Amino acid sequence: MIPPSKTILIVDDEPLTREGIRKTLEAWSIGRYHILSSSNGTEALEVLNTRPVHLLITDIRMPEISGLQVVEDSRNTGHKPVVIVISGHPDFQYAQTAIQLGVVNYLLKPIKKSKLLEAVEQALQIEEERGRVETMEKMVDSRLMQAKTVSMNYSPPVRQAVLYVEEHLQEPLGMSEVAGHIHLNPSYFSALFKEQTGFTFSEYVTRSRIQKAKELLLQTRLTIADISEQVGYQTSKYFIKLFKDYEGISPNQYRKQANENEENMETQN
């Protein structure tokens, strides 16, 4: 059996409610999720600060630390959970604050099992989609994408240079060579390129190569050496160093993390 990879935390100071939700979710989960429970906000924050929690289900009114405070503090943990809040009293102000904190559902006690399970399944779908978005954000160089998005506003020589870079990533790309290709003085071209794109020519080329490498790491089974060559680096050692400088991890670690995230999502479906 595949061990559960995601955690649901239930927080309620009423033992009957807390245990009722826990038993309902354990029966529904059939081992697919870790189901944890806390009797107060302090315990909940200890859990949230020591392990990733993917779905937080919390009562609003609790002694000392309220459920809304738990939700707010959970935003400072390494993994931000999706949140369902529960309450024994309809309260517009509480509900409004919950919405502002990004809570995905608000359930009133007593909670029907069908309503609880429907809310949990919806919340986990939202959490999964957030995970996909986070993975995409890690894959995409947002500054580079922004520069490419507005490339139609660049002057014709800079547009030509950008297109030339995209079409020749596998080849040596010196600034003087590209400046010569578009018939500009190298010094003038360098200043013009930086002014319009926000990057030096060298940084733009490096970012473009790293971006292409990330796509190849995720979409192919090419070796690191082959990917290095495909993005214009003669030695994989130099490519790995640059990749680490920009991404904080090696190409192999990047590929491994992305594959693990994908497997976790497939396990939940």
PDB file of N, CA, C and O in Angstrom, residues 226-262:
ATOM      1  N   ASP A 226      23.592  15.561 -21.982  1.00  0.00           N
ATOM      2  CA  ASP A 226      22.897  15.850 -23.248  1.00  0.00           C
ATOM      3  C   ASP A 226      22.150  17.177 -23.173  1.00  0.00           C
ATOM      4  O   ASP A 226      22.159  17.968 -24.129  1.00  0.00           O
ATOM      5  N   ILE A 227      21.504  17.422 -22.037  1.00  0.00           N
ATOM      6  CA  ILE A 227      20.774  18.691 -21.870  1.00  0.00           C
ATOM      7  C   ILE A 227      21.742  19.860 -21.877  1.00  0.00           C
ATOM      8  O   ILE A 227      21.491  20.894 -22.502  1.00  0.00           O
ATOM      9  N   SER A 228      22.873  19.677 -21.211  1.00  0.00           N
ATOM     10  CA  SER A 228      23.906  20.711 -21.198  1.00  0.00           C
ATOM     11  C   SER A 228      24.310  21.100 -22.617  1.00  0.00           C
ATOM     12  O   SER A 228      24.399  22.284 -22.963  1.00  0.00           O
ATOM     13  N   GLU A 229      24.503  20.087 -23.446  1.00  0.00           N
ATOM     14  CA  GLU A 229      24.904  20.326 -24.842  1.00  0.00           C
ATOM     15  C   GLU A 229      23.780  20.996 -25.622  1.00  0.00           C
ATOM     16  O   GLU A 229      24.017  21.904 -26.420  1.00  0.00           O
ATOM     17  N   GLN A 230      22.521  20.565 -25.360  1.00  0.00           N
ATOM     18  CA  GLN A 230      21.376  21.114 -26.088  1.00  0.00           C
ATOM     19  C   GLN A 230      21.163  22.597 -25.803  1.00  0.00           C
ATOM     20  O   GLN A 230      20.580  23.307 -26.616  1.00  0.00           O
ATOM     21  N   VAL A 231      21.615  23.047 -24.630  1.00  0.00           N
ATOM     22  CA  VAL A 231      21.413  24.469 -24.299  1.00  0.00           C
ATOM     23  C   VAL A 231      22.708  25.270 -24.412  1.00  0.00           C
ATOM     24  O   VAL A 231      22.822  26.373 -23.873  1.00  0.00           O
ATOM     25  N   GLY A 232      23.682  24.722 -25.102  1.00  0.00           N
ATOM     26  CA  GLY A 232      24.837  25.517 -25.490  1.00  0.00           C
ATOM     27  C   GLY A 232      26.040  25.504 -24.575  1.00  0.00           C
ATOM     28  O   GLY A 232      26.904  26.373 -24.691  1.00  0.00           O
ATOM     29  N   TYR A 233      26.124  24.533 -23.646  1.00  0.00           N
ATOM     30  CA  TYR A 233      27.287  24.449 -22.769  1.00  0.00           C
ATOM     31  C   TYR A 233      28.130  23.227 -23.117  1.00  0.00           C
ATOM     32  O   TYR A 233      27.616  22.110 -23.196  1.00  0.00           O
ATOM     33  N   GLN A 234      29.405  23.452 -23.311  1.00  0.00           N
ATOM     34  CA  GLN A 234      30.282  22.365 -23.745  1.00  0.00           C
ATOM     35  C   GLN A 234      30.584  21.384 -22.624  1.00  0.00           C
ATOM     36  O   GLN A 234      30.846  20.215 -22.882  1.00  0.00           O
ATOM     37  N   THR A 235      30.552  21.842 -21.379  1.00  0.00           N
ATOM     38  CA  THR A 235      30.812  20.930 -20.267  1.00  0.00           C
ATOM     39  C   THR A 235      29.623  20.939 -19.306  1.00  0.00           C
ATOM     40  O   THR A 235      29.077  22.001 -18.975  1.00  0.00           O
ATOM     41  N   SER A 236      29.218  19.758 -18.860  1.00  0.00           N
ATOM     42  CA  SER A 236      28.092  19.661 -17.943  1.00  0.00           C
ATOM     43  C   SER A 236      28.447  20.257 -16.578  1.00  0.00           C
ATOM     44  O   SER A 236      27.568  20.743 -15.859  1.00  0.00           O
ATOM     45  N   LYS A 237      29.734  20.242 -16.231  1.00  0.00           N
ATOM     46  CA  LYS A 237      30.162  20.792 -14.938  1.00  0.00           C
ATOM     47  C   LYS A 237      29.808  22.273 -14.841  1.00  0.00           C
ATOM     48  O   LYS A 237      29.281  22.738 -13.816  1.00  0.00           O
ATOM     49  N   TYR A 238      30.086  23.037 -15.900  1.00  0.00           N
ATOM     50  CA  TYR A 238      29.786  24.464 -15.895  1.00  0.00           C
ATOM     51  C   TYR A 238      28.269  24.684 -15.913  1.00  0.00           C
ATOM     52  O   TYR A 238      27.747  25.563 -15.210  1.00  0.00           O
ATOM     53  N   PHE A 239      27.558  23.870 -16.673  1.00  0.00           N
ATOM     54  CA  PHE A 239      26.094  23.965 -16.733  1.00  0.00           C
ATOM     55  C   PHE A 239      25.486  23.726 -15.350  1.00  0.00           C
ATOM     56  O   PHE A 239      24.603  24.475 -14.906  1.00  0.00           O
ATOM     57  N   ILE A 240      25.948  22.694 -14.643  1.00  0.00           N
ATOM     58  CA  ILE A 240      25.425  22.370 -13.310  1.00  0.00           C
ATOM     59  C   ILE A 240      25.677  23.532 -12.344  1.00  0.00           C
ATOM     60  O   ILE A 240      24.813  23.888 -11.540  1.00  0.00           O
ATOM     61  N   LYS A 241      26.861  24.140 -12.439  1.00  0.00           N
ATOM     62  CA  LYS A 241      27.183  25.277 -11.562  1.00  0.00           C
ATOM     63  C   LYS A 241      26.229  26.439 -11.815  1.00  0.00           C
ATOM     64  O   LYS A 241      25.684  27.037 -10.871  1.00  0.00           O
ATOM     65  N   LEU A 242      26.007  26.772 -13.085  1.00  0.00           N
ATOM     66  CA  LEU A 242      25.100  27.874 -13.418  1.00  0.00           C
ATOM     67  C   LEU A 242      23.676  27.565 -12.959  1.00  0.00           C
ATOM     68  O   LEU A 242      22.976  28.428 -12.431  1.00  0.00           O
ATOM     69  N   PHE A 243      23.233  26.328 -13.182  1.00  0.00           N
ATOM     70  CA  PHE A 243      21.878  25.921 -12.805  1.00  0.00           C
ATOM     71  C   PHE A 243      21.689  26.096 -11.297  1.00  0.00           C
ATOM     72  O   PHE A 243      20.670  26.620 -10.839  1.00  0.00           O
ATOM     73  N   LYS A 244      22.687  25.668 -10.527  1.00  0.00           N
ATOM     74  CA  LYS A 244      22.629  25.822  -9.066  1.00  0.00           C
ATOM     75  C   LYS A 244      22.587  27.291  -8.666  1.00  0.00           C
ATOM     76  O   LYS A 244      21.861  27.684  -7.742  1.00  0.00           O
ATOM     77  N   ASP A 245      23.366  28.113  -9.359  1.00  0.00           N
ATOM     78  CA  ASP A 245      23.392  29.544  -9.060  1.00  0.00           C
ATOM     79  C   ASP A 245      22.010  30.177  -9.224  1.00  0.00           C
ATOM     80  O   ASP A 245      21.603  31.031  -8.447  1.00  0.00           O
ATOM     81  N   TYR A 246      21.273  29.745 -10.257  1.00  0.00           N
ATOM     82  CA  TYR A 246      19.986  30.349 -10.567  1.00  0.00           C
ATOM     83  C   TYR A 246      18.821  29.682  -9.836  1.00  0.00           C
ATOM     84  O   TYR A 246      17.853  30.351  -9.465  1.00  0.00           O
ATOM     85  N   GLU A 247      18.891  28.352  -9.646  1.00  0.00           N
ATOM     86  CA  GLU A 247      17.754  27.616  -9.079  1.00  0.00           C
ATOM     87  C   GLU A 247      17.953  27.169  -7.637  1.00  0.00           C
ATOM     88  O   GLU A 247      17.010  26.755  -6.973  1.00  0.00           O
ATOM     89  N   GLY A 248      19.186  27.214  -7.160  1.00  0.00           N
ATOM     90  CA  GLY A 248      19.450  26.817  -5.783  1.00  0.00           C
ATOM     91  C   GLY A 248      19.620  25.326  -5.569  1.00  0.00           C
ATOM     92  O   GLY A 248      19.957  24.877  -4.472  1.00  0.00           O
ATOM     93  N   ILE A 249      19.357  24.527  -6.609  1.00  0.00           N
ATOM     94  CA  ILE A 249      19.539  23.075  -6.549  1.00  0.00           C
ATOM     95  C   ILE A 249      20.144  22.596  -7.862  1.00  0.00           C
ATOM     96  O   ILE A 249      20.134  23.326  -8.866  1.00  0.00           O
ATOM     97  N   SER A 250      20.653  21.375  -7.865  1.00  0.00           N
ATOM     98  CA  SER A 250      21.262  20.822  -9.083  1.00  0.00           C
ATOM     99  C   SER A 250      20.177  20.407 -10.071  1.00  0.00           C
ATOM    100  O   SER A 250      19.014  20.214  -9.684  1.00  0.00           O
ATOM    101  N   PRO A 251      20.531  20.228 -11.353  1.00  0.00           N
ATOM    102  CA  PRO A 251      19.544  19.750 -12.334  1.00  0.00           C
ATOM    103  C   PRO A 251      18.914  18.419 -11.932  1.00  0.00           C
ATOM    104  O   PRO A 251      17.708  18.220 -12.099  1.00  0.00           O
ATOM    105  N   ASN A 252      19.712  17.490 -11.396  1.00  0.00           N
ATOM    106  CA  ASN A 252      19.178  16.196 -10.966  1.00  0.00           C
ATOM    107  C   ASN A 252      18.168  16.354  -9.837  1.00  0.00           C
ATOM    108  O   ASN A 252      17.116  15.699  -9.828  1.00  0.00           O
ATOM    109  N   GLN A 253      18.465  17.220  -8.877  1.00  0.00           N
ATOM    110  CA  GLN A 253      17.534  17.458  -7.765  1.00  0.00           C
ATOM    111  C   GLN A 253      16.248  18.108  -8.265  1.00  0.00           C
ATOM    112  O   GLN A 253      15.149  17.782  -7.806  1.00  0.00           O
ATOM    113  N   TYR A 254      16.389  19.023  -9.218  1.00  0.00           N
ATOM    114  CA  TYR A 254      15.221  19.697  -9.796  1.00  0.00           C
ATOM    115  C   TYR A 254      14.298  18.674 -10.456  1.00  0.00           C
ATOM    116  O   TYR A 254      13.087  18.673 -10.242  1.00  0.00           O
ATOM    117  N   ARG A 255      14.881  17.794 -11.244  1.00  0.00           N
ATOM    118  CA  ARG A 255      14.103  16.753 -11.932  1.00  0.00           C
ATOM    119  C   ARG A 255      13.435  15.818 -10.920  1.00  0.00           C
ATOM    120  O   ARG A 255      12.259  15.467 -11.054  1.00  0.00           O
ATOM    121  N   LYS A 256      14.185  15.423  -9.899  1.00  0.00           N
ATOM    122  CA  LYS A 256      13.667  14.502  -8.884  1.00  0.00           C
ATOM    123  C   LYS A 256      12.495  15.119  -8.129  1.00  0.00           C
ATOM    124  O   LYS A 256      11.451  14.476  -7.934  1.00  0.00           O
ATOM    125  N   GLN A 257      12.628  16.372  -7.711  1.00  0.00           N
ATOM    126  CA  GLN A 257      11.552  17.044  -6.983  1.00  0.00           C
ATOM    127  C   GLN A 257      10.291  17.168  -7.835  1.00  0.00           C
ATOM    128  O   GLN A 257       9.179  16.942  -7.361  1.00  0.00           O
ATOM    129  N   ALA A 258      10.474  17.525  -9.099  1.00  0.00           N
ATOM    130  CA  ALA A 258       9.328  17.682  -9.996  1.00  0.00           C
ATOM    131  C   ALA A 258       8.619  16.348 -10.199  1.00  0.00           C
ATOM    132  O   ALA A 258       7.385  16.279 -10.197  1.00  0.00           O
ATOM    133  N   ASN A 259       9.388  15.278 -10.355  1.00  0.00           N
ATOM    134  CA  ASN A 259       8.800  13.944 -10.539  1.00  0.00           C
ATOM    135  C   ASN A 259       8.055  13.492  -9.290  1.00  0.00           C
ATOM    136  O   ASN A 259       6.985  12.886  -9.370  1.00  0.00           O
ATOM    137  N   GLU A 260       8.617  13.790  -8.112  1.00  0.00           N
ATOM    138  CA  GLU A 260       7.964  13.415  -6.852  1.00  0.00           C
ATOM    139  C   GLU A 260       6.647  14.160  -6.680  1.00  0.00           C
ATOM    140  O   GLU A 260       5.648  13.577  -6.259  1.00  0.00           O
ATOM    141  N   ASN A 261       6.632  15.446  -7.022  1.00  0.00           N
ATOM    142  CA  ASN A 261       5.396  16.230  -6.936  1.00  0.00           C
ATOM    143  C   ASN A 261       4.322  15.663  -7.858  1.00  0.00           C
ATOM    144  O   ASN A 261       3.156  15.576  -7.502  1.00  0.00           O
ATOM    145  N   GLU A 262       4.731  15.277  -9.065  1.00  0.00           N
ATOM    146  CA  GLU A 262       3.792  14.719 -10.033  1.00  0.00           C
ATOM    147  C   GLU A 262       3.235  13.389  -9.535  1.00  0.00           C
ATOM    148  O   GLU A 262       2.031  13.118  -9.647  1.00  0.00           O
TER     149      GLU A 262
END
